[in-house]
Amino acid sequence: MNPESTLIPAHENPFESMMSRFDVAAKILNLDQGLYNVLKSPAKQVIVNLPVSMDDGSIQIFEGIRVVHNINLGPAKGGIRYSLDVNLDEVKALAAWMTWKCAVSNIPFGGGKGGIKCDPRSMSAGELERLTRAYTRAMIDVFGPEKDIPAPDMGTGPREMAWIMDQYSRLVGYSSPSVVTGKPLVMGGSKGRVEATGRGVMVAARSAMLKMGLNPFKSTCAVQGFGNVGSISAKLMEQQGLKVLAISDITGGYYNADGINIKEALAYSAAHGNQLTGFTGAEPITNEALLELPVDVLIPAAMEDQITAHNAANIQAKLIVEGANGPIAASADQTLNDKGVMVVPDILANAGGVTVSYFEWVQNRMGYFWTEERVNRRADRNMKEAFEQVYQTSLHHGCSMRIAAYVVAIDKVAQVTQLRGGI
Ligand code: GLU
């Protein structure tokens, strides 16, 4: 076991959090024990040590991980995270979530995830480039347009994807844009990809609000996290007519009872090194207090385990839409269910990103690019259909949206595993 996983309390271990929900869904499905074992076990786990020469002339070793959880629906798909918190248990959970996310969204991909234990904010562009290229070289037998297709995640973006595409292409000897998604537009990225996750969160939130009879023009919202997902979710929720009372980033939370002007907050953050410190359009609150505000819609879009058994009882939102992966720990599920909070789970709510990654891969393979309007229309439709299927499944089994999403996903991957056979 990775020694780091012992630092995380057992009930908040992200892989166990994922498995406890998996277990409930597997029981509803009456899943065969053999298939259960297949679906819970990651297919491949690769851990590498990457030597990188730093700007000061020293050599540092970084740990890189790639987990391929399941490839029955198609090649593995999932982002790469640069963070000091990266550890094998976390990457395993994130890879499994990608399997369920793709299955629930009807995308022909399996699930994978990667990570490098590093602090990207303290590294120069040159150091990050050498690290990204070293990781790609180490994963040359893992990655491939038909095998495992990385994408951005926390701490990475189009710049890192460009390096991966270039390094992989150099090694195979030809240009291979479809090996990675989330690339810059000029080198084969898809229109709409940058906004896709936040846009999907907004569409999922609107679908849920429709079911709950919540009028967007009379509703309030709080968004935790102001990175790619949080900032765009906040912007689009505001555009839908909601008052965004609070936003936050690593510098803390910002609250305005009359609603924050998100355009101003975006401009402020962009002009201040992607940080909101000193933003005057709101008063400071803590990230914890933001979660407990009396808003209609709460969007946790920062990181894992923000809502746990410790604060679940204090949540006042009627609807939570998980922009991040795993922001609600399994220990909070029951309390939120008992309070009647509707939770649109991560594997459904933030699937807009991987959906447009799939469109990027399709466009790269066709060599023909779509308009932004076409990308958005298809992504929105996909999200609405996936939402409806999960909603109907939750009514059918009398279970939460989270468990229903797992039921839909596990059922599909189990069926395909059985049809493919060969075990
Ligand atoms: N990292 C994103 C996620 O967790 C996107 C993955 C992808 O586009 O492959 O869904």
Short mmCIF file of C-alpha atoms and ligand atoms in Angstrom, two decimals:
data_model
loop_
_atom_site.label_atom_id
_atom_site.label_comp_id
_atom_site.label_asym_id
_atom_site.label_seq_id
_atom_site.Cartn_x
_atom_site.Cartn_y
_atom_site.Cartn_z
CA MET A 1 0.00 0.00 0.00
CA ASN A 2 1.14 3.52 -0.70
CA PRO A 3 2.26 4.88 2.70
CA GLU A 4 0.44 8.15 1.99
CA SER A 5 -2.93 6.50 1.95
CA THR A 6 -2.56 5.90 5.69
CA LEU A 7 -2.64 9.67 6.17
CA ILE A 8 -6.23 9.76 5.02
CA PRO A 9 -8.78 8.52 7.61
CA ALA A 10 -10.22 5.18 6.44
CA HIS A 11 -13.77 6.47 5.89
CA GLU A 12 -12.53 9.40 3.81
CA ASN A 13 -10.12 7.34 1.69
CA PRO A 14 -11.37 8.24 -1.80
CA PHE A 15 -11.13 4.68 -3.14
CA GLU A 16 -13.16 3.38 -0.19
CA SER A 17 -15.61 6.26 -0.62
CA MET A 18 -16.08 5.17 -4.23
CA MET A 19 -16.38 1.48 -3.29
CA SER A 20 -19.00 2.07 -0.58
CA ARG A 21 -21.31 3.63 -3.20
CA PHE A 22 -20.36 0.90 -5.70
CA ASP A 23 -21.40 -1.72 -3.11
CA VAL A 24 -24.88 -0.23 -2.64
CA ALA A 25 -25.43 -0.10 -6.43
CA ALA A 26 -24.04 -3.64 -6.88
CA LYS A 27 -26.60 -4.91 -4.34
CA ILE A 28 -29.48 -3.19 -6.17
CA LEU A 29 -28.26 -4.79 -9.40
CA ASN A 30 -27.72 -8.15 -7.74
CA LEU A 31 -24.30 -8.12 -9.36
CA ASP A 32 -22.59 -11.48 -9.69
CA GLN A 33 -19.65 -11.81 -7.24
CA GLY A 34 -17.17 -12.57 -10.03
CA LEU A 35 -18.19 -9.52 -12.04
CA TYR A 36 -18.08 -7.46 -8.85
CA ASN A 37 -14.46 -8.45 -8.37
CA VAL A 38 -13.60 -7.64 -11.99
CA LEU A 39 -15.23 -4.21 -11.89
CA LYS A 40 -13.70 -3.11 -8.63
CA SER A 41 -10.12 -4.01 -9.59
CA PRO A 42 -8.10 -1.51 -11.64
CA ALA A 43 -6.76 -3.20 -14.78
CA LYS A 44 -3.34 -1.54 -14.60
CA GLN A 45 -1.37 0.61 -12.15
CA VAL A 46 1.93 2.11 -13.26
CA ILE A 47 4.20 4.03 -10.88
CA VAL A 48 7.36 5.68 -12.18
CA ASN A 49 10.13 7.85 -10.76
CA LEU A 50 10.93 10.76 -13.03
CA PRO A 51 14.33 12.47 -12.77
CA VAL A 52 14.10 16.12 -13.83
CA SER A 53 16.88 18.65 -14.02
CA MET A 54 15.78 21.80 -12.23
CA ASP A 55 16.66 25.40 -13.12
CA ASP A 56 19.21 25.60 -10.28
CA GLY A 57 21.18 22.69 -11.77
CA SER A 58 19.98 20.09 -9.24
CA ILE A 59 18.18 16.88 -10.17
CA GLN A 60 14.84 16.13 -8.52
CA ILE A 61 12.89 12.89 -8.63
CA PHE A 62 9.10 13.09 -9.03
CA GLU A 63 6.66 10.21 -8.59
CA GLY A 64 4.29 9.73 -11.54
CA ILE A 65 1.26 7.45 -11.54
CA ARG A 66 -1.14 6.25 -14.21
CA VAL A 67 -4.03 3.94 -13.36
CA VAL A 68 -6.16 2.32 -16.04
CA HIS A 69 -9.28 1.15 -14.25
CA ASN A 70 -11.32 -0.50 -17.01
CA ILE A 71 -11.21 -0.63 -20.82
CA ASN A 72 -14.29 -2.66 -21.65
CA LEU A 73 -16.24 0.25 -23.17
CA GLY A 74 -13.25 1.59 -25.08
CA PRO A 75 -9.78 3.05 -24.58
CA ALA A 76 -9.02 4.43 -21.12
CA LYS A 77 -9.78 8.13 -20.72
CA GLY A 78 -8.98 10.52 -17.93
CA GLY A 79 -6.98 13.51 -16.83
CA ILE A 80 -3.56 14.03 -15.32
CA ARG A 81 -3.30 15.88 -12.02
CA TYR A 82 -0.27 17.80 -10.76
CA SER A 83 -0.52 18.18 -6.99
CA LEU A 84 1.41 17.41 -3.82
CA ASP A 85 -1.60 15.38 -2.63
CA VAL A 86 -1.35 12.84 -5.48
CA ASN A 87 -1.25 9.28 -4.14
CA LEU A 88 -2.14 5.87 -5.52
CA ASP A 89 -5.46 5.50 -3.65
CA GLU A 90 -6.64 8.86 -4.92
CA VAL A 91 -5.65 8.10 -8.52
CA LYS A 92 -7.32 4.66 -8.30
CA ALA A 93 -10.57 6.27 -7.14
CA LEU A 94 -10.37 8.94 -9.83
CA ALA A 95 -9.70 6.31 -12.52
CA ALA A 96 -12.72 4.25 -11.42
CA TRP A 97 -14.87 7.40 -11.40
CA MET A 98 -13.82 7.96 -15.03
CA THR A 99 -15.07 4.46 -15.94
CA TRP A 100 -18.46 5.21 -14.37
CA LYS A 101 -18.51 8.76 -15.76
CA CYS A 102 -17.99 7.62 -19.35
CA ALA A 103 -20.52 4.79 -18.95
CA VAL A 104 -23.21 7.05 -17.46
CA SER A 105 -22.66 9.62 -20.23
CA ASN A 106 -22.78 7.09 -23.05
CA ILE A 107 -19.23 7.76 -24.14
CA PRO A 108 -17.31 4.83 -25.67
CA PHE A 109 -14.34 5.09 -23.32
CA GLY A 110 -13.07 3.25 -20.29
CA GLY A 111 -11.59 4.96 -17.27
CA GLY A 112 -8.08 6.03 -16.37
CA LYS A 113 -6.34 8.75 -14.39
CA GLY A 114 -2.82 9.97 -13.86
CA GLY A 115 -0.98 12.16 -11.45
CA ILE A 116 2.43 13.55 -10.62
CA LYS A 117 3.28 14.41 -7.03
CA CYS A 118 4.58 17.96 -7.45
CA ASP A 119 3.72 21.56 -6.67
CA PRO A 120 3.22 23.10 -10.13
CA ARG A 121 2.89 26.63 -8.67
CA SER A 122 6.46 26.51 -7.40
CA MET A 123 7.96 25.23 -10.68
CA SER A 124 9.07 27.19 -13.75
CA ALA A 125 7.58 26.55 -17.18
CA GLY A 126 10.85 24.87 -18.22
CA GLU A 127 10.80 22.52 -15.24
CA LEU A 128 7.16 21.65 -15.85
CA GLU A 129 7.89 20.97 -19.51
CA ARG A 130 10.79 18.63 -18.69
CA LEU A 131 8.63 16.86 -16.09
CA THR A 132 5.71 16.46 -18.51
CA ARG A 133 7.99 15.11 -21.25
CA ALA A 134 9.66 12.67 -18.82
CA TYR A 135 6.22 11.42 -17.73
CA THR A 136 5.11 10.98 -21.36
CA ARG A 137 8.31 9.06 -22.18
CA ALA A 138 7.74 6.80 -19.18
CA MET A 139 4.13 6.17 -20.26
CA ILE A 140 4.88 5.54 -23.95
CA ASP A 141 3.59 1.96 -23.70
CA VAL A 142 0.53 3.02 -21.70
CA PHE A 143 -0.74 6.01 -23.72
CA GLY A 144 -2.12 5.74 -27.25
CA PRO A 145 -5.16 7.00 -29.21
CA GLU A 146 -6.63 3.49 -29.08
CA LYS A 147 -5.32 2.64 -25.61
CA ASP A 148 -5.29 5.41 -23.06
CA ILE A 149 -5.97 9.08 -23.78
CA PRO A 150 -4.97 11.63 -21.12
CA ALA A 151 -6.50 15.08 -20.61
CA PRO A 152 -6.20 18.01 -18.19
CA ASP A 153 -7.14 17.78 -14.53
CA MET A 154 -6.19 19.77 -11.42
CA GLY A 155 -2.90 21.65 -11.99
CA THR A 156 -2.69 20.92 -15.73
CA GLY A 157 -4.18 22.55 -18.83
CA PRO A 158 -3.78 22.99 -22.60
CA ARG A 159 -0.06 23.84 -22.25
CA GLU A 160 0.79 20.48 -20.66
CA MET A 161 -1.42 18.66 -23.19
CA ALA A 162 0.55 20.30 -26.02
CA TRP A 163 3.81 18.94 -24.54
CA ILE A 164 2.30 15.46 -24.19
CA MET A 165 1.06 15.51 -27.78
CA ASP A 166 4.47 16.69 -29.04
CA GLN A 167 6.51 14.23 -26.97
CA TYR A 168 4.31 11.27 -27.89
CA SER A 169 4.40 12.28 -31.59
CA ARG A 170 8.22 12.52 -31.53
CA LEU A 171 8.49 9.06 -30.03
CA VAL A 172 6.11 7.34 -32.47
CA GLY A 173 7.50 9.28 -35.43
CA TYR A 174 4.33 10.95 -36.72
CA SER A 175 1.89 13.59 -35.55
CA SER A 176 -0.67 12.02 -33.26
CA PRO A 177 -3.16 14.63 -32.03
CA SER A 178 -5.75 12.09 -30.85
CA VAL A 179 -3.43 10.71 -28.14
CA VAL A 180 -4.47 13.50 -25.78
CA THR A 181 -7.45 15.86 -25.41
CA GLY A 182 -7.76 19.35 -23.96
CA LYS A 183 -5.10 20.61 -26.38
CA PRO A 184 -4.83 24.26 -27.42
CA LEU A 185 -7.29 25.10 -30.20
CA VAL A 186 -4.57 25.83 -32.79
CA MET A 187 -3.12 22.33 -32.49
CA GLY A 188 -6.28 20.23 -32.71
CA GLY A 189 -8.17 21.14 -29.57
CA SER A 190 -11.94 21.31 -29.75
CA LYS A 191 -13.99 24.45 -29.60
CA GLY A 192 -15.93 24.49 -26.34
CA ARG A 193 -13.52 22.15 -24.48
CA VAL A 194 -12.28 24.76 -21.99
CA GLU A 195 -15.82 25.67 -20.97
CA ALA A 196 -17.21 22.14 -21.28
CA THR A 197 -17.08 20.94 -17.66
CA GLY A 198 -18.57 24.15 -16.25
CA ARG A 199 -21.17 24.20 -18.97
CA GLY A 200 -22.17 20.60 -18.19
CA VAL A 201 -22.45 21.50 -14.50
CA MET A 202 -24.83 24.32 -15.43
CA VAL A 203 -26.92 22.06 -17.68
CA ALA A 204 -27.08 19.39 -14.95
CA ALA A 205 -28.07 22.04 -12.39
CA ARG A 206 -30.79 23.38 -14.68
CA SER A 207 -32.12 19.87 -15.33
CA ALA A 208 -32.32 19.24 -11.56
CA MET A 209 -33.91 22.64 -10.88
CA LEU A 210 -36.58 21.87 -13.46
CA LYS A 211 -37.46 18.62 -11.62
CA MET A 212 -37.47 20.47 -8.28
CA GLY A 213 -39.54 23.40 -9.52
CA LEU A 214 -36.78 25.94 -8.73
CA ASN A 215 -37.04 29.13 -10.77
CA PRO A 216 -33.50 30.27 -11.71
CA PHE A 217 -34.49 33.93 -11.50
CA LYS A 218 -35.57 33.45 -7.90
CA SER A 219 -32.72 31.15 -6.85
CA THR A 220 -29.36 31.70 -5.22
CA CYS A 221 -26.14 29.81 -5.62
CA ALA A 222 -22.70 29.37 -4.00
CA VAL A 223 -19.70 27.98 -5.85
CA GLN A 224 -16.63 26.56 -4.08
CA GLY A 225 -13.50 26.75 -6.23
CA PHE A 226 -12.67 29.31 -8.94
CA GLY A 227 -10.52 27.21 -11.25
CA ASN A 228 -11.63 26.07 -14.71
CA VAL A 229 -14.76 24.29 -13.43
CA GLY A 230 -15.88 26.64 -10.63
CA SER A 231 -15.34 29.93 -12.42
CA ILE A 232 -17.17 28.86 -15.57
CA SER A 233 -19.99 27.22 -13.58
CA ALA A 234 -20.41 30.48 -11.63
CA LYS A 235 -20.40 32.54 -14.83
CA LEU A 236 -22.98 30.33 -16.54
CA MET A 237 -25.22 30.06 -13.46
CA GLU A 238 -25.26 33.85 -13.27
CA GLN A 239 -26.15 33.95 -16.98
CA GLN A 240 -29.07 31.61 -16.23
CA GLY A 241 -30.47 34.23 -13.86
CA LEU A 242 -29.26 32.89 -10.49
CA LYS A 243 -27.74 35.20 -7.91
CA VAL A 244 -24.28 33.88 -7.07
CA LEU A 245 -23.92 34.84 -3.40
CA ALA A 246 -20.48 33.33 -2.82
CA ILE A 247 -17.38 32.10 -4.63
CA SER A 248 -14.01 30.95 -3.32
CA ASP A 249 -10.50 29.88 -4.20
CA ILE A 250 -7.43 28.83 -2.22
CA THR A 251 -7.25 32.34 -0.75
CA GLY A 252 -10.67 31.92 0.91
CA GLY A 253 -14.35 32.63 0.28
CA TYR A 254 -16.06 35.84 -0.91
CA TYR A 255 -19.68 36.64 -0.04
CA ASN A 256 -22.10 39.28 -1.26
CA ALA A 257 -25.76 39.09 -0.19
CA ASP A 258 -26.79 41.02 -3.34
CA GLY A 259 -24.91 38.64 -5.64
CA ILE A 260 -21.34 38.75 -6.89
CA ASN A 261 -20.61 40.17 -10.33
CA ILE A 262 -18.86 37.10 -11.78
CA LYS A 263 -17.50 38.93 -14.80
CA GLU A 264 -15.71 41.33 -12.43
CA ALA A 265 -14.45 38.46 -10.28
CA LEU A 266 -13.09 36.68 -13.38
CA ALA A 267 -11.31 39.80 -14.57
CA TYR A 268 -9.93 40.44 -11.07
CA SER A 269 -8.61 36.90 -10.70
CA ALA A 270 -7.05 36.95 -14.19
CA ALA A 271 -5.28 40.21 -13.39
CA HIS A 272 -3.99 38.98 -10.01
CA GLY A 273 -2.19 35.74 -10.80
CA ASN A 274 -5.40 33.66 -10.82
CA GLN A 275 -6.23 34.58 -7.24
CA LEU A 276 -9.12 36.46 -5.71
CA THR A 277 -7.17 37.95 -2.74
CA GLY A 278 -8.23 41.57 -2.30
CA PHE A 279 -11.38 41.23 -4.46
CA THR A 280 -13.60 44.08 -3.27
CA GLY A 281 -16.93 43.00 -4.78
CA ALA A 282 -17.62 40.84 -1.72
CA GLU A 283 -16.75 40.35 1.93
CA PRO A 284 -14.43 37.54 3.01
CA ILE A 285 -15.79 34.29 4.48
CA THR A 286 -14.11 30.93 4.94
CA ASN A 287 -14.37 28.09 2.44
CA GLU A 288 -16.15 26.07 5.17
CA ALA A 289 -18.74 28.79 5.82
CA LEU A 290 -19.45 29.03 2.08
CA LEU A 291 -20.61 25.41 2.07
CA GLU A 292 -23.11 26.08 4.86
CA LEU A 293 -24.77 29.18 3.37
CA PRO A 294 -28.59 29.19 3.00
CA VAL A 295 -28.53 29.05 -0.82
CA ASP A 296 -30.71 27.04 -3.20
CA VAL A 297 -27.85 25.56 -5.20
CA LEU A 298 -24.37 24.66 -3.98
CA ILE A 299 -21.62 23.76 -6.46
CA PRO A 300 -18.53 22.30 -4.80
CA ALA A 301 -15.97 22.59 -7.61
CA ALA A 302 -12.68 22.55 -5.72
CA MET A 303 -11.52 19.13 -4.52
CA GLU A 304 -12.40 15.91 -2.70
CA ASP A 305 -13.95 15.48 0.74
CA GLN A 306 -15.25 18.99 1.32
CA ILE A 307 -18.58 17.78 2.72
CA THR A 308 -18.15 14.97 5.24
CA ALA A 309 -19.93 13.57 8.31
CA HIS A 310 -18.55 16.60 10.18
CA ASN A 311 -20.45 19.30 8.28
CA ALA A 312 -23.20 17.46 6.33
CA ALA A 313 -25.83 18.33 8.96
CA ASN A 314 -25.07 22.04 8.54
CA ILE A 315 -25.66 22.12 4.78
CA GLN A 316 -28.64 24.31 3.89
CA ALA A 317 -28.65 24.07 0.09
CA LYS A 318 -31.60 22.26 -1.54
CA LEU A 319 -29.51 21.09 -4.47
CA ILE A 320 -25.81 20.19 -4.66
CA VAL A 321 -24.18 19.75 -8.06
CA GLU A 322 -20.73 18.19 -7.78
CA GLY A 323 -18.40 20.12 -10.08
CA ALA A 324 -15.31 18.49 -8.54
CA ASN A 325 -14.65 14.77 -8.37
CA GLY A 326 -15.60 13.40 -4.95
CA PRO A 327 -16.36 16.65 -3.06
CA ILE A 328 -18.89 14.79 -0.89
CA ALA A 329 -17.38 11.92 1.11
CA ALA A 330 -19.46 8.76 1.47
CA SER A 331 -19.78 9.52 5.19
CA ALA A 332 -22.03 12.49 4.32
CA ASP A 333 -24.42 10.69 1.94
CA GLN A 334 -26.98 9.47 4.47
CA THR A 335 -27.28 12.80 6.29
CA LEU A 336 -27.83 14.65 3.00
CA ASN A 337 -30.39 12.06 1.87
CA ASP A 338 -32.25 12.33 5.20
CA LYS A 339 -32.33 16.11 4.84
CA GLY A 340 -33.90 15.70 1.37
CA VAL A 341 -31.01 17.40 -0.42
CA MET A 342 -30.89 16.50 -4.11
CA VAL A 343 -27.28 15.68 -5.06
CA VAL A 344 -26.30 15.50 -8.73
CA PRO A 345 -23.22 13.28 -8.39
CA ASP A 346 -19.82 14.01 -9.88
CA ILE A 347 -19.86 11.13 -12.35
CA LEU A 348 -22.91 12.76 -13.97
CA ALA A 349 -22.56 16.46 -13.13
CA ASN A 350 -18.99 17.05 -14.31
CA ALA A 351 -19.10 14.69 -17.31
CA GLY A 352 -19.33 17.63 -19.72
CA GLY A 353 -15.53 17.79 -19.80
CA VAL A 354 -14.93 14.23 -20.87
CA THR A 355 -17.87 14.44 -23.29
CA VAL A 356 -16.19 17.25 -25.22
CA SER A 357 -12.86 15.41 -24.87
CA TYR A 358 -14.57 12.58 -26.73
CA PHE A 359 -15.73 15.06 -29.39
CA GLU A 360 -12.14 16.35 -29.65
CA TRP A 361 -10.84 12.80 -30.18
CA VAL A 362 -13.55 12.18 -32.83
CA GLN A 363 -12.68 15.44 -34.64
CA ASN A 364 -8.93 14.62 -34.52
CA ARG A 365 -9.57 11.22 -36.05
CA MET A 366 -11.83 12.67 -38.75
CA GLY A 367 -9.49 15.58 -39.40
CA TYR A 368 -12.63 17.72 -39.57
CA PHE A 369 -13.58 20.32 -36.97
CA TRP A 370 -16.97 21.31 -35.66
CA THR A 371 -18.35 24.74 -34.82
CA GLU A 372 -18.67 25.70 -31.17
CA GLU A 373 -22.42 25.72 -31.61
CA ARG A 374 -22.39 22.07 -32.73
CA VAL A 375 -20.09 21.03 -29.88
CA ASN A 376 -22.26 22.74 -27.27
CA ARG A 377 -25.54 21.49 -28.71
CA ARG A 378 -24.34 17.88 -28.74
CA ALA A 379 -22.78 18.13 -25.28
CA ASP A 380 -25.91 19.72 -23.80
CA ARG A 381 -28.11 17.03 -25.34
CA ASN A 382 -25.83 14.30 -24.01
CA MET A 383 -25.97 15.75 -20.49
CA LYS A 384 -29.76 16.14 -20.53
CA GLU A 385 -30.23 12.54 -21.72
CA ALA A 386 -27.81 11.16 -19.13
CA PHE A 387 -29.50 13.21 -16.41
CA GLU A 388 -32.94 11.91 -17.39
CA GLN A 389 -31.76 8.29 -17.44
CA VAL A 390 -30.24 8.63 -13.96
CA TYR A 391 -33.31 10.49 -12.67
CA GLN A 392 -35.68 7.78 -13.94
CA THR A 393 -33.41 5.08 -12.46
CA SER A 394 -33.50 6.85 -9.09
CA LEU A 395 -37.32 6.89 -9.20
CA HIS A 396 -37.45 3.25 -10.29
CA HIS A 397 -35.25 2.00 -7.46
CA GLY A 398 -36.24 4.64 -4.91
CA CYS A 399 -32.60 5.56 -4.43
CA SER A 400 -30.51 8.75 -4.55
CA MET A 401 -29.27 10.21 -7.81
CA ARG A 402 -25.77 9.15 -6.79
CA ILE A 403 -26.62 5.50 -6.36
CA ALA A 404 -28.77 5.63 -9.51
CA ALA A 405 -25.77 6.94 -11.50
CA TYR A 406 -23.67 4.04 -10.23
CA VAL A 407 -26.49 1.60 -11.08
CA VAL A 408 -26.66 2.87 -14.67
CA ALA A 409 -22.87 2.82 -15.07
CA ILE A 410 -22.13 -0.51 -13.40
CA ASP A 411 -24.99 -2.22 -15.21
CA LYS A 412 -23.61 -1.09 -18.57
CA VAL A 413 -19.97 -2.00 -17.89
CA ALA A 414 -21.05 -5.35 -16.39
CA GLN A 415 -23.18 -6.18 -19.45
CA VAL A 416 -20.34 -5.36 -21.84
CA THR A 417 -17.85 -7.32 -19.73
CA GLN A 418 -20.11 -10.36 -19.92
CA LEU A 419 -20.73 -9.97 -23.66
CA ARG A 420 -17.02 -9.61 -24.39
CA GLY A 421 -16.22 -12.66 -22.27
CA GLY A 422 -12.71 -14.00 -22.49
CA ILE A 423 -12.24 -14.19 -18.74
N1 GLU B 1 -10.19 15.54 -15.79
C1 GLU B 1 -11.53 15.62 -16.29
C2 GLU B 1 -12.46 14.73 -15.49
O1 GLU B 1 -12.17 14.38 -14.35
C3 GLU B 1 -11.61 15.39 -17.79
C4 GLU B 1 -11.13 14.07 -18.25
C5 GLU B 1 -11.06 13.94 -19.78
O2 GLU B 1 -11.47 14.84 -20.46
O3 GLU B 1 -10.59 12.89 -20.22
O4 GLU B 1 -13.52 14.39 -15.91
#
